[in-house]
Coordinates of C-alpha atoms and ligand atoms in Angstrom, one line a residue:
M1 CA -20.0 -20.5 -16.5
T2 CA -23.5 -19.6 -15.3
A3 CA -24.3 -16.8 -17.7
G4 CA -27.8 -15.3 -17.9
P5 CA -30.4 -16.7 -20.3
R6 CA -29.0 -17.2 -23.8
L7 CA -31.2 -19.9 -25.3
G8 CA -34.6 -18.3 -24.4
P9 CA -37.5 -20.1 -22.8
G10 CA -38.1 -23.7 -23.6
P11 CA -37.9 -27.2 -22.0
A12 CA -35.1 -27.8 -19.5
V13 CA -32.4 -30.0 -20.9
L14 CA -29.1 -31.6 -20.2
A15 CA -26.3 -31.2 -22.8
F16 CA -23.0 -33.0 -23.2
D17 CA -20.1 -32.3 -25.5
V18 CA -17.8 -35.3 -25.4
G19 CA -14.3 -34.2 -26.5
G20 CA -11.0 -36.1 -27.1
T21 CA -9.8 -34.9 -23.7
D22 CA -12.6 -33.2 -21.8
T23 CA -16.3 -33.6 -21.6
K24 CA -18.5 -30.5 -21.1
S25 CA -21.8 -31.0 -19.3
A26 CA -24.5 -28.3 -19.0
L27 CA -27.9 -28.0 -17.4
V28 CA -30.1 -25.5 -19.1
D29 CA -33.4 -24.5 -17.3
E30 CA -36.8 -23.5 -18.6
H31 CA -35.7 -19.9 -19.0
G32 CA -32.7 -20.8 -21.1
A33 CA -30.3 -20.0 -18.3
I34 CA -27.2 -22.3 -18.1
R35 CA -27.5 -23.3 -14.4
E36 CA -24.2 -25.2 -14.4
L37 CA -21.5 -26.0 -16.9
V38 CA -18.8 -28.4 -15.8
R39 CA -15.8 -29.8 -17.5
T40 CA -14.5 -33.3 -16.6
P41 CA -11.9 -35.6 -18.2
T42 CA -13.5 -37.8 -20.9
A43 CA -14.2 -41.3 -19.5
D44 CA -11.7 -44.0 -20.5
G45 CA -11.8 -47.7 -20.2
P46 CA -11.3 -50.9 -22.2
D47 CA -14.7 -50.3 -23.8
R48 CA -14.6 -46.6 -24.5
P49 CA -18.1 -46.1 -25.8
A50 CA -19.6 -47.9 -22.8
A51 CA -17.4 -45.8 -20.5
V52 CA -18.6 -42.6 -22.1
V53 CA -22.2 -43.6 -21.9
S54 CA -22.1 -44.5 -18.2
A55 CA -20.2 -41.3 -17.5
V56 CA -22.9 -39.3 -19.2
A57 CA -25.5 -41.1 -17.1
E58 CA -23.6 -40.4 -13.9
L59 CA -23.1 -36.7 -14.8
S60 CA -26.8 -36.5 -15.5
S61 CA -27.7 -37.8 -12.1
R62 CA -25.2 -35.5 -10.4
L63 CA -26.5 -32.4 -12.2
R64 CA -30.1 -33.2 -11.6
A65 CA -29.4 -33.8 -7.9
A66 CA -27.7 -30.4 -7.7
H67 CA -30.7 -28.7 -9.2
P68 CA -33.8 -30.5 -8.0
D69 CA -36.1 -27.6 -9.0
V70 CA -35.3 -28.2 -12.7
R71 CA -37.4 -30.8 -14.5
V72 CA -35.2 -32.2 -17.3
A73 CA -37.1 -33.1 -20.4
A74 CA -34.4 -34.3 -22.8
T75 CA -30.7 -34.9 -23.1
G76 CA -28.4 -33.8 -26.0
V77 CA -25.0 -35.6 -26.5
V78 CA -22.5 -34.7 -29.2
V79 CA -19.2 -36.5 -30.0
P80 CA -16.3 -36.0 -32.4
G81 CA -15.2 -37.9 -35.5
L82 CA -17.6 -39.1 -38.1
V83 CA -21.1 -39.1 -36.9
D84 CA -24.3 -40.2 -38.6
E85 CA -27.2 -38.4 -36.9
A86 CA -29.7 -40.2 -39.1
T87 CA -28.9 -43.6 -37.6
G88 CA -27.6 -42.3 -34.3
T89 CA -24.1 -43.9 -34.9
G90 CA -20.6 -42.8 -34.0
V91 CA -19.2 -44.0 -37.3
F92 CA -15.5 -43.4 -36.5
A93 CA -13.4 -41.4 -34.1
A94 CA -9.6 -41.8 -34.4
N95 CA -8.7 -40.1 -31.1
L96 CA -11.3 -42.0 -29.1
G97 CA -10.8 -45.2 -30.9
W98 CA -14.3 -46.3 -31.8
R99 CA -16.1 -47.4 -35.0
D100 CA -19.8 -48.0 -35.7
V101 CA -21.1 -47.4 -32.2
P102 CA -24.9 -47.3 -31.8
F103 CA -24.7 -44.3 -29.4
L104 CA -28.3 -43.2 -29.7
D105 CA -29.6 -46.6 -28.6
M106 CA -27.0 -46.9 -25.9
L107 CA -27.8 -43.5 -24.5
T108 CA -31.5 -44.0 -24.7
A109 CA -31.1 -47.2 -22.7
A110 CA -28.9 -45.6 -20.1
L111 CA -30.9 -42.3 -19.6
D112 CA -34.6 -41.8 -18.6
T113 CA -35.2 -38.9 -21.0
P114 CA -35.4 -38.7 -24.8
V115 CA -32.0 -38.3 -26.4
A116 CA -30.6 -36.2 -29.3
F117 CA -27.3 -37.5 -30.5
G118 CA -25.0 -35.6 -32.9
H119 CA -21.6 -34.3 -34.0
D120 CA -19.6 -31.8 -32.0
V121 CA -18.6 -29.5 -34.9
R122 CA -22.1 -29.5 -36.6
S123 CA -23.5 -28.8 -33.1
A124 CA -21.2 -25.9 -32.6
G125 CA -22.0 -24.6 -36.1
R126 CA -25.7 -24.8 -35.4
A127 CA -25.2 -22.8 -32.2
E128 CA -23.3 -20.1 -34.0
V129 CA -26.2 -19.8 -36.5
E130 CA -29.0 -19.9 -33.9
L131 CA -27.4 -18.0 -31.0
G132 CA -24.0 -16.6 -32.1
A133 CA -22.2 -14.8 -34.9
A134 CA -24.5 -15.9 -37.8
R135 CA -27.8 -15.3 -36.0
G136 CA -30.6 -14.7 -38.5
L137 CA -28.7 -16.2 -41.4
S138 CA -29.7 -19.5 -43.0
D139 CA -26.8 -20.5 -45.4
V140 CA -23.6 -20.5 -43.4
V141 CA -20.3 -22.3 -43.2
V142 CA -18.6 -22.4 -39.8
M143 CA -14.8 -23.2 -39.8
A144 CA -13.0 -24.1 -36.5
I145 CA -9.3 -23.5 -37.1
G146 CA -7.0 -24.8 -34.5
T147 CA -4.7 -27.9 -34.5
G148 CA -6.7 -28.9 -37.6
I149 CA -9.5 -27.4 -39.5
A150 CA -13.1 -28.6 -39.0
G151 CA -16.2 -27.3 -40.6
A152 CA -20.0 -27.3 -40.3
I153 CA -22.3 -26.5 -43.2
V154 CA -25.7 -25.1 -42.5
L155 CA -28.0 -24.9 -45.5
G156 CA -31.5 -23.5 -45.3
G157 CA -31.1 -23.2 -41.6
R158 CA -30.3 -27.0 -41.2
P159 CA -27.0 -28.6 -40.6
H160 CA -25.9 -30.6 -43.7
A161 CA -24.4 -33.9 -42.6
A162 CA -24.4 -36.3 -45.6
G163 CA -24.1 -39.4 -43.5
G164 CA -21.4 -37.7 -41.4
Y165 CA -19.0 -37.0 -44.2
A166 CA -19.8 -33.4 -44.9
G167 CA -17.8 -30.5 -43.5
E168 CA -14.3 -31.9 -43.7
L169 CA -13.0 -28.6 -44.9
G170 CA -9.5 -29.2 -43.6
H171 CA -9.1 -32.2 -45.9
T172 CA -9.7 -30.4 -49.2
L173 CA -6.8 -30.1 -51.6
A174 CA -5.0 -26.8 -51.2
D175 CA -1.6 -27.7 -52.8
P176 CA -1.1 -30.7 -55.1
H177 CA 2.7 -30.5 -54.4
G178 CA 2.3 -29.9 -50.7
E179 CA 3.0 -31.9 -47.6
P180 CA 1.5 -35.3 -46.7
C181 CA -1.5 -35.0 -44.4
P182 CA -2.0 -37.4 -41.5
C183 CA -5.3 -38.3 -43.2
G184 CA -3.4 -40.0 -46.0
A185 CA -3.9 -37.4 -48.7
V186 CA -1.4 -34.8 -49.9
G187 CA -1.6 -31.0 -49.6
C188 CA -4.7 -30.7 -47.5
L189 CA -5.9 -27.3 -46.4
E190 CA -5.0 -28.0 -42.8
T191 CA -1.4 -28.7 -43.7
I192 CA -1.0 -25.1 -44.6
A193 CA -3.7 -23.0 -42.9
S194 CA -4.4 -24.5 -39.5
A195 CA -2.9 -22.8 -36.5
G196 CA -0.8 -26.0 -35.9
A197 CA 0.5 -25.9 -39.5
I198 CA 1.5 -22.3 -39.3
A199 CA 3.6 -23.0 -36.2
R200 CA 5.1 -26.2 -37.7
R201 CA 5.9 -24.7 -41.1
Y202 CA 7.6 -21.7 -39.5
S203 CA 9.7 -24.0 -37.3
A204 CA 10.6 -26.2 -40.2
R205 CA 12.0 -23.2 -42.2
T206 CA 13.8 -21.4 -39.4
G207 CA 14.7 -24.1 -37.0
R208 CA 13.1 -22.0 -34.3
T209 CA 10.6 -23.6 -32.0
V210 CA 7.4 -21.5 -31.4
A211 CA 4.5 -22.1 -29.1
G212 CA 1.9 -21.5 -31.7
A213 CA 0.6 -19.5 -34.6
R214 CA 0.4 -16.4 -32.3
D215 CA 4.2 -16.4 -32.1
V216 CA 4.5 -16.5 -35.9
L217 CA 2.1 -13.6 -36.2
A218 CA 4.2 -11.6 -33.7
A219 CA 7.4 -12.4 -35.6
S220 CA 5.7 -11.3 -38.8
R221 CA 4.7 -8.0 -37.2
A222 CA 8.3 -7.5 -36.1
G223 CA 9.5 -7.8 -39.7
D224 CA 10.4 -11.5 -39.9
H225 CA 10.0 -12.3 -43.6
V226 CA 9.7 -16.0 -43.2
A227 CA 6.9 -15.5 -40.6
S228 CA 5.1 -13.2 -43.0
A229 CA 5.4 -15.7 -45.9
V230 CA 4.1 -18.6 -43.7
W231 CA 1.2 -16.4 -42.5
D232 CA 0.5 -15.2 -46.0
D233 CA 0.4 -18.8 -47.4
A234 CA -2.2 -19.7 -44.7
V235 CA -4.4 -16.6 -45.5
G236 CA -4.1 -17.3 -49.2
A237 CA -5.1 -21.0 -48.9
L238 CA -8.1 -20.0 -46.7
A239 CA -9.2 -17.3 -49.1
T240 CA -9.0 -19.8 -52.0
H241 CA -11.1 -22.2 -50.0
I242 CA -13.7 -19.6 -49.1
A243 CA -13.9 -18.5 -52.8
R244 CA -14.6 -22.1 -53.8
L245 CA -17.3 -22.3 -51.1
A246 CA -18.8 -19.0 -52.5
A247 CA -19.1 -20.6 -55.9
T248 CA -20.2 -24.0 -54.8
I249 CA -22.8 -23.4 -52.0
A250 CA -22.8 -19.6 -51.8
P251 CA -23.0 -19.1 -48.0
E252 CA -24.2 -15.7 -46.7
A253 CA -21.4 -15.9 -44.2
V254 CA -18.3 -17.9 -43.2
V255 CA -17.9 -17.9 -39.5
I256 CA -14.3 -18.5 -38.3
G257 CA -13.6 -19.7 -34.8
G258 CA -10.9 -21.7 -33.0
G259 CA -7.5 -20.5 -31.9
L260 CA -6.6 -18.8 -35.2
A261 CA -9.6 -16.5 -35.0
E262 CA -8.0 -14.9 -31.9
A263 CA -5.6 -13.1 -34.4
G264 CA -8.6 -10.8 -35.1
D265 CA -7.9 -8.1 -37.7
D266 CA -4.5 -9.6 -38.5
L267 CA -6.5 -12.6 -39.9
F268 CA -9.7 -11.0 -41.1
E269 CA -8.4 -7.9 -42.9
P270 CA -6.0 -9.7 -45.2
L271 CA -8.5 -12.6 -45.6
D272 CA -11.3 -10.2 -46.7
A273 CA -9.0 -8.5 -49.2
R274 CA -7.9 -11.8 -50.7
V275 CA -11.4 -13.2 -50.9
D276 CA -12.5 -9.9 -52.7
G277 CA -9.7 -10.5 -55.2
L278 CA -10.9 -14.0 -56.1
L279 CA -14.6 -13.3 -56.6
S280 CA -16.5 -11.7 -59.4
F281 CA -20.3 -12.2 -59.8
H282 CA -20.5 -14.5 -56.8
R283 CA -22.5 -13.8 -53.6
R284 CA -19.7 -12.5 -51.4
P285 CA -19.9 -14.2 -48.0
R286 CA -19.4 -12.1 -44.9
L287 CA -16.5 -13.3 -42.9
L288 CA -17.5 -13.3 -39.2
R289 CA -15.6 -14.2 -36.1
A290 CA -17.3 -17.0 -34.0
A291 CA -19.1 -15.6 -31.0
L292 CA -19.7 -18.6 -28.7
G293 CA -16.1 -19.8 -28.1
E294 CA -15.6 -23.3 -26.6
D295 CA -19.2 -23.6 -25.4
A296 CA -20.7 -23.6 -28.9
G297 CA -20.8 -27.4 -29.0
V298 CA -22.6 -27.9 -25.7
L299 CA -25.0 -25.1 -26.5
G300 CA -25.8 -26.8 -29.9
A301 CA -26.4 -30.1 -28.0
A302 CA -28.9 -28.2 -25.8
L303 CA -30.7 -26.8 -28.8
A304 CA -30.9 -30.4 -30.3
A305 CA -32.3 -31.7 -27.0
R306 CA -35.0 -29.1 -27.0
E307 CA -35.9 -30.1 -30.5
V308 CA -36.4 -33.7 -29.4
V309 CA -38.9 -32.5 -26.8
S310 CA -40.9 -30.4 -29.3
A311 CA -40.9 -33.4 -31.8
Ligands
ZN401 ZN1 -6.0 -34.5 -44.9

């Protein structure tokens, strides 16, 4: 992707979103244009954190060499798992197999620019608030619903991290008599309402294998009552969760992204109706579809890098 300016004028930065499988790297110029956005397999090796840091350094050199007219002022790097931005630590990442990694120090030593280090989902949430679906709002919850359910909480315009532990929306209790969750708890929201859970629950009840939640929705539209019940359970669990958020932190909007948001009106219309039915005096959050797609995390990393320069 080399879309036109989206971030607006500011320092030129490099941004990296290190995922479980792929790493996205972007070079943003002084006009806010994304000059280049590349996707490469995430580095692996016996020392995974060291491999990731040296891959970021190598990608940095490559991008700068390809765009010698751009003077890079800072680098933003975001990673998955539990991340403590305050100490610059990758606290834990199950799928990348690390614990208590001092990434900010390692990246600062490996790169010749100031570094902003953060969390992928909070970074994506920040981008949706500053550049995407929730532009102009300051109290927002962003939910990414795919294989699991991840969340980012923005309060007063700032991401709320709580030492890395905030935003685990997928692991809130949705059904005390529900299924065990891989996290070790029982009946977590993502065992009912993630795109992965919708497909899995439908297959478990019918014995039919489906490729994903999309197939369950199609079966529901075609009159399959089991599919409708599974879809309805998911919508109901999400609505209950959103109602709790409305009472607890009263966001102006809940932005929903990830694979499940591709269902569009088939998700948002029943969800809006269910949320209405659960609220009384509360501030009713607007339910918005995420606007930035898979690039939200890397765009958020670029925003954080620019902030390091101005600080
Ligand atoms: Zn869980």
